[in-house]
């Protein structure tokens, strides 16, 4: 008998790779935070002795969801700016952030985001926000995995006053988490209008040198597809940024040739359909990108937009839009493909494809468990379709990050949710002058 | 002190009328199943003595949601036909129903649908399915309100062999429930391709005579917009069916002039955006209909399509699509307007606008309560927006129909959920030959 820390036995397991596989009555064996094996329940009992054996008899176990694009701290402003489309929404939001945001605000907002995400099955997120050290610290303290975007802009902001200061503070944060098991960093030159060619080249050199992902909003709406008369994909190509290191976020206002180019260069796209719809930007041609065999990930963007951070919800919107608006001559994108987008593709986009995103030996045990024993997800003719088209966030019963249970029986194990909600309410009162 | 049966006191109440109103710390007083008064908590204590006082300190109380269009029994086939667009999906679904459907099947499927709907805040649904007596009986036994469509077709089916038999059986069912407090009926000439001009005229005469709503799929997809070379709205107009009694379901492939006509004649539309997207039919121009001051209701259609019956989820999809795809020169449709669509407009479409759909004295106490005290719906800058854009179905804590609690603290009070799930699973096994 081989010893392991934990055996998780589930009615169904979706390992994500091989594609489309549904295992029935299997176990995942975990030792020191990593997956040791994936095998039938009967065999597991013979092969492993475990400190903890967890039975989930009506549940699906799958890799933890990866929210490829977030602005965590925006949770504090969810619902604060409703009756406005993109340009006005941005303006009003920035005015509120300019007035209220500091490191404490970002910490409180990020913790609320982390609670929102863990309770809906997300185990890793790719963030982009000022005061990234506050978000990094909140994630590390919560035991959640995160890829923290280091803002690198030419515009002075609340966090840094100059391009150089952004780079200095950003790289300092990178160094601080260099050996952290949970926190990684990415370079985040916000969007084309925020950075000069020179700064983008500096980003690219730094990314190559440190092998860091680059996160950037690209073509979120029609107006942002051009920079000084040049299409932004052309500009990024000219400056050498189109590569597998780049995660282009949103990509709504895009031409076929640009999708060809992005796919050819190995760029990942973070598809955020609810944010794009709610802010009136439109619909990203996600199916067309998938049809090019390219890496499509899913993100919620900031909760001030759309207004929550459930990746299950986002996934459903993505899948429905693709079926309704982008019928193609080829077969429709399957529920399994969408689950891959929300797990392994997200991990790859954040530079973590080798260590998380699928259930495979040696990967970190970042997992989530969804209970299908509900009126609205029974009977189960098709496990993947029930998750994508019907399951609700409360069906997420458990979440593990590196083998550590952060959600058990629907309850957060390490976070004080009441305290997080109290702090969020205090910010609301302050903002409304109550 | 006046005596009432129940006082429900909530943090927020959305009465739906007057439009956009949000009451804080108010109570609803209920006697003999009907709303007596809506007033501040302080005043309620002085004016009413109540048998039961229910405190919901972090909740929104609003009218129960009205799912204007369902095929309840299709829950048994959710996920059974996934990789197919409309034409093929219909074919495969009909083949399965032809093989398995009888009164017992419809009863079991309808009970599963009722459990799905009650746990997500729906208190009334408008159904259309063969064996309507099984659905009517399931709703009545559950204590749920329903408007049961009586199928009236020229095509022989499992339930009736001829047009006359449809009418005879349908009107017999209508008579059976004539004085029922919960169950009403509607005439349901399925879709234009299923009925001759003569039958449609007979439907219209019967509807006028009995003052019954007429439920009909209209222009669900491009092919169905034409009947024998005539646009189906023109045909319905020629035959006198365009009136406030008609609820046209789906209405995706529609021209501006047809929307004008439908709005002018007082037709209601049941908007089912998830079904339309998932089956590749497209997007109904819901905003354009609302802009015409017309009555837009929301429905989930059958769960074999989309794959659940949560109206909250459907509402979110409707609202996101309208903001992303149908930006208009006028202001965007507000969250309050969407909540009205999912309550009062649905009630009106089913002929129940005078008795349910808003919180007003003398209306039935059909209510639902949503707990916003969650990470993903805090802080609450905007109550209505949090419900439409973030709340999940599990936040529905309570549901009352005619003052009777059918869901209390998230638990069904009258239905045996385990038994319902067991029967659903048995159907799945039978269908798969297990």
Short mmCIF file of C-alpha atoms in Angstrom, two decimals, chain B residues 53 76 103 108 119 138 149 152 154 157 162 168 224 260-261 276 297 321 331 363 379-380 391 411 416-417 424 429-430:
data_model
loop_
_atom_site.label_atom_id
_atom_site.label_comp_id
_atom_site.label_asym_id
_atom_site.label_seq_id
_atom_site.Cartn_x
_atom_site.Cartn_y
_atom_site.Cartn_z
CA UNK B 53 -44.10 37.11 11.66
CA UNK B 76 -36.65 14.50 -18.20
CA UNK B 103 -49.33 10.62 -18.62
CA UNK B 108 -42.88 12.99 -13.35
CA UNK B 119 -36.40 26.56 -5.82
CA UNK B 138 -48.90 18.14 -10.57
CA UNK B 149 -52.02 25.37 -22.32
CA UNK B 152 -55.25 22.24 -30.12
CA UNK B 154 -54.72 19.31 -36.61
CA UNK B 157 -50.43 12.94 -31.43
CA UNK B 162 -58.00 14.42 -34.21
CA UNK B 168 -63.07 17.93 -26.53
CA UNK B 224 -41.29 29.37 -39.25
CA UNK B 260 -45.50 47.52 -34.75
CA UNK B 261 -48.57 45.46 -35.59
CA UNK B 276 -33.29 30.73 -28.88
CA UNK B 297 -42.75 38.49 -20.71
CA UNK B 321 -28.26 40.58 -24.77
CA UNK B 331 -31.93 54.80 -22.45
CA UNK B 363 -53.67 40.54 -5.12
CA UNK B 379 -22.20 45.36 -1.20
CA UNK B 380 -25.66 46.38 -2.43
CA UNK B 391 -27.95 36.78 -7.82
CA UNK B 411 -36.25 23.87 1.43
CA UNK B 416 -40.64 15.10 -1.76
CA UNK B 417 -37.56 16.11 -3.73
CA UNK B 424 -36.30 11.25 -12.95
CA UNK B 429 -32.14 4.62 -17.01
CA UNK B 430 -35.13 3.39 -19.00
#
